[in-house]
PDB file of C-alpha atoms in Angstrom:
ATOM      1  CA  UNK A   1     161.611 156.338 103.346  1.00 87.00           C
ATOM      2  CA  UNK A   2     165.293 155.632 103.545  1.00 95.00           C
ATOM      3  CA  UNK A   3     167.255 156.628 106.902  1.00 98.00           C
ATOM      4  CA  UNK A   4     170.525 158.046 107.169  1.00 98.00           C
ATOM      5  CA  UNK A   5     172.848 156.010 109.267  1.00 98.00           C
ATOM      6  CA  UNK A   6     175.090 157.911 112.042  1.00 98.00           C
ATOM      7  CA  UNK A   7     177.564 155.693 113.821  1.00 97.00           C
ATOM      8  CA  UNK A   8     178.597 157.088 117.180  1.00 96.00           C
ATOM      9  CA  UNK A   9     182.211 156.909 118.112  1.00 96.00           C
ATOM     10  CA  UNK A  10     181.493 154.245 120.896  1.00 96.00           C
ATOM     11  CA  UNK A  11     180.148 151.933 118.124  1.00 96.00           C
ATOM     12  CA  UNK A  12     183.286 152.440 116.040  1.00 96.00           C
ATOM     13  CA  UNK A  13     185.301 151.556 119.069  1.00 97.00           C
ATOM     14  CA  UNK A  14     183.169 148.491 119.631  1.00 96.00           C
ATOM     15  CA  UNK A  15     183.923 147.479 116.021  1.00 96.00           C
ATOM     16  CA  UNK A  16     187.616 147.864 116.214  1.00 97.00           C
ATOM     17  CA  UNK A  17     187.870 145.966 119.529  1.00 97.00           C
ATOM     18  CA  UNK A  18     185.759 143.123 118.423  1.00 95.00           C
ATOM     19  CA  UNK A  19     187.903 142.968 115.262  1.00 96.00           C
ATOM     20  CA  UNK A  20     191.054 143.021 117.306  1.00 97.00           C
ATOM     21  CA  UNK A  21     189.702 140.233 119.707  1.00 95.00           C
ATOM     22  CA  UNK A  22     188.313 138.110 117.089  1.00 93.00           C
ATOM     23  CA  UNK A  23     191.780 138.278 114.950  1.00 96.00           C
ATOM     24  CA  UNK A  24     193.654 137.398 117.968  1.00 97.00           C
ATOM     25  CA  UNK A  25     191.171 134.443 118.914  1.00 94.00           C
ATOM     26  CA  UNK A  26     190.601 133.022 115.748  1.00 93.00           C
ATOM     27  CA  UNK A  27     192.032 134.652 112.512  1.00 95.00           C
ATOM     28  CA  UNK A  28     192.324 138.005 110.852  1.00 96.00           C
ATOM     29  CA  UNK A  29     190.139 136.613 108.011  1.00 96.00           C
ATOM     30  CA  UNK A  30     187.443 135.519 110.384  1.00 93.00           C
ATOM     31  CA  UNK A  31     187.693 138.799 112.215  1.00 94.00           C
ATOM     32  CA  UNK A  32     187.353 140.810 108.607  1.00 95.00           C
ATOM     33  CA  UNK A  33     184.257 138.518 107.746  1.00 94.00           C
ATOM     34  CA  UNK A  34     182.620 139.579 111.049  1.00 95.00           C
ATOM     35  CA  UNK A  35     183.577 143.344 110.722  1.00 96.00           C
ATOM     36  CA  UNK A  36     182.200 143.385 107.070  1.00 96.00           C
ATOM     37  CA  UNK A  37     179.131 141.562 107.993  1.00 96.00           C
ATOM     38  CA  UNK A  38     178.496 143.813 110.940  1.00 97.00           C
ATOM     39  CA  UNK A  39     178.855 147.098 108.751  1.00 97.00           C
ATOM     40  CA  UNK A  40     176.631 145.343 106.024  1.00 97.00           C
ATOM     41  CA  UNK A  41     174.012 144.637 108.865  1.00 97.00           C
ATOM     42  CA  UNK A  42     174.186 148.395 109.925  1.00 98.00           C
ATOM     43  CA  UNK A  43     173.638 149.735 106.441  1.00 97.00           C
ATOM     44  CA  UNK A  44     170.613 147.576 106.310  1.00 97.00           C
ATOM     45  CA  UNK A  45     168.963 149.845 108.850  1.00 98.00           C
ATOM     46  CA  UNK A  46     168.287 152.336 106.138  1.00 98.00           C
ATOM     47  CA  UNK A  47     165.168 150.509 105.528  1.00 97.00           C
ATOM     48  CA  UNK A  48     162.561 150.148 108.257  1.00 96.00           C
ATOM     49  CA  UNK A  49     164.787 150.408 111.226  1.00 98.00           C
ATOM     50  CA  UNK A  50     161.382 150.298 113.341  1.00 97.00           C
ATOM     51  CA  UNK A  51     160.972 146.712 112.356  1.00 97.00           C
ATOM     52  CA  UNK A  52     163.502 145.681 114.974  1.00 98.00           C
ATOM     53  CA  UNK A  53     162.482 144.923 118.697  1.00 97.00           C
ATOM     54  CA  UNK A  54     163.051 147.408 121.338  1.00 98.00           C
ATOM     55  CA  UNK A  55     165.991 146.595 123.527  1.00 96.00           C
ATOM     56  CA  UNK A  56     165.606 145.340 126.971  1.00 92.00           C
ATOM     57  CA  UNK A  57     167.046 148.582 128.608  1.00 93.00           C
ATOM     58  CA  UNK A  58     164.644 150.798 126.675  1.00 94.00           C
ATOM     59  CA  UNK A  59     161.801 150.893 129.319  1.00 92.00           C
ATOM     60  CA  UNK A  60     164.182 151.491 132.015  1.00 92.00           C
ATOM     61  CA  UNK A  61     166.241 154.287 130.546  1.00 93.00           C
ATOM     62  CA  UNK A  62     163.137 156.248 129.130  1.00 92.00           C
ATOM     63  CA  UNK A  63     164.531 156.054 125.769  1.00 93.00           C
ATOM     64  CA  UNK A  64     163.244 154.224 122.599  1.00 96.00           C
ATOM     65  CA  UNK A  65     166.454 151.910 121.799  1.00 97.00           C
ATOM     66  CA  UNK A  66     166.022 149.316 119.404  1.00 98.00           C
ATOM     67  CA  UNK A  67     168.382 146.280 118.536  1.00 97.00           C
ATOM     68  CA  UNK A  68     169.383 144.383 115.852  1.00 98.00           C
ATOM     69  CA  UNK A  69     170.953 141.028 116.516  1.00 96.00           C
ATOM     70  CA  UNK A  70     173.888 140.257 114.300  1.00 96.00           C
ATOM     71  CA  UNK A  71     174.892 136.638 114.449  1.00 87.00           C
ATOM     72  CA  UNK A  72     178.100 135.262 113.309  1.00 74.00           C
ATOM     73  CA  UNK A  73     178.627 131.602 114.115  1.00 72.00           C
ATOM     74  CA  UNK A  74     177.653 130.807 117.468  1.00 79.00           C
ATOM     75  CA  UNK A  75     178.205 134.471 118.743  1.00 87.00           C
ATOM     76  CA  UNK A  76     175.386 137.002 118.981  1.00 94.00           C
ATOM     77  CA  UNK A  77     175.873 140.732 118.949  1.00 96.00           C
ATOM     78  CA  UNK A  78     173.447 143.482 119.557  1.00 97.00           C
ATOM     79  CA  UNK A  79     173.531 146.532 117.446  1.00 98.00           C
ATOM     80  CA  UNK A  80     171.751 149.106 119.744  1.00 97.00           C
ATOM     81  CA  UNK A  81     170.274 152.187 117.941  1.00 98.00           C
ATOM     82  CA  UNK A  82     167.915 154.932 118.158  1.00 97.00           C
ATOM     83  CA  UNK A  83     165.464 156.360 115.446  1.00 97.00           C
ATOM     84  CA  UNK A  84     165.482 160.356 115.293  1.00 95.00           C
ATOM     85  CA  UNK A  85     163.270 161.724 112.476  1.00 93.00           C
ATOM     86  CA  UNK A  86     165.057 160.459 109.319  1.00 96.00           C
ATOM     87  CA  UNK A  87     168.197 159.138 110.762  1.00 98.00           C
ATOM     88  CA  UNK A  88     169.365 155.898 112.681  1.00 98.00           C
ATOM     89  CA  UNK A  89     171.939 156.587 115.389  1.00 97.00           C
ATOM     90  CA  UNK A  90     174.007 153.482 116.234  1.00 98.00           C
ATOM     91  CA  UNK A  91     175.018 153.823 119.763  1.00 96.00           C
ATOM     92  CA  UNK A  92     177.039 150.716 120.286  1.00 96.00           C
ATOM     93  CA  UNK A  93     177.653 147.080 119.435  1.00 96.00           C
ATOM     94  CA  UNK A  94     177.749 144.567 122.262  1.00 95.00           C
ATOM     95  CA  UNK A  95     178.047 140.871 122.390  1.00 93.00           C
ATOM     96  CA  UNK A  96     174.660 139.465 123.733  1.00 92.00           C
ATOM     97  CA  UNK A  97     176.153 138.302 126.908  1.00 90.00           C
ATOM     98  CA  UNK A  98     177.596 141.788 128.047  1.00 87.00           C
ATOM     99  CA  UNK A  99     175.850 144.040 130.644  1.00 84.00           C
ATOM    100  CA  UNK A 100     172.895 146.179 129.782  1.00 86.00           C
ATOM    101  CA  UNK A 101     173.259 149.808 128.573  1.00 83.00           C
ATOM    102  CA  UNK A 102     173.547 152.531 131.004  1.00 82.00           C
ATOM    103  CA  UNK A 103     172.356 156.142 130.710  1.00 84.00           C
ATOM    104  CA  UNK A 104     175.963 157.271 129.989  1.00 81.00           C
ATOM    105  CA  UNK A 105     176.148 154.740 127.135  1.00 78.00           C
ATOM    106  CA  UNK A 106     172.908 156.356 125.733  1.00 78.00           C
ATOM    107  CA  UNK A 107     174.394 159.921 125.591  1.00 72.00           C
ATOM    108  CA  UNK A 108     175.099 161.344 122.351  1.00 60.00           C
ATOM    109  CA  UNK A 109     177.024 164.424 123.503  1.00 59.00           C
TER     110      UNK A 109
END
């Protein structure tokens, strides 16, 4: 079964903010490679998204949140998502060193 990918606005914001940060810190080319690679990683969630581990916040928040680790060079980013029937909802994209998700981050309203 193929899942539909729904990218929440905060995840788009995370993509844009990370691109800008990487472009300033490294180069626009490096930032572009990170951005397109991250998009490709999210698109891969159409197949078997449940194969990815539960995020560490999942039990505490009472919501099944999964994470896909996206690694580019030495940096690791967590693509955090939920699975809803036939859709994968990408909530946000966070550097692995950032704070855990809160209930507010999980809200899809």
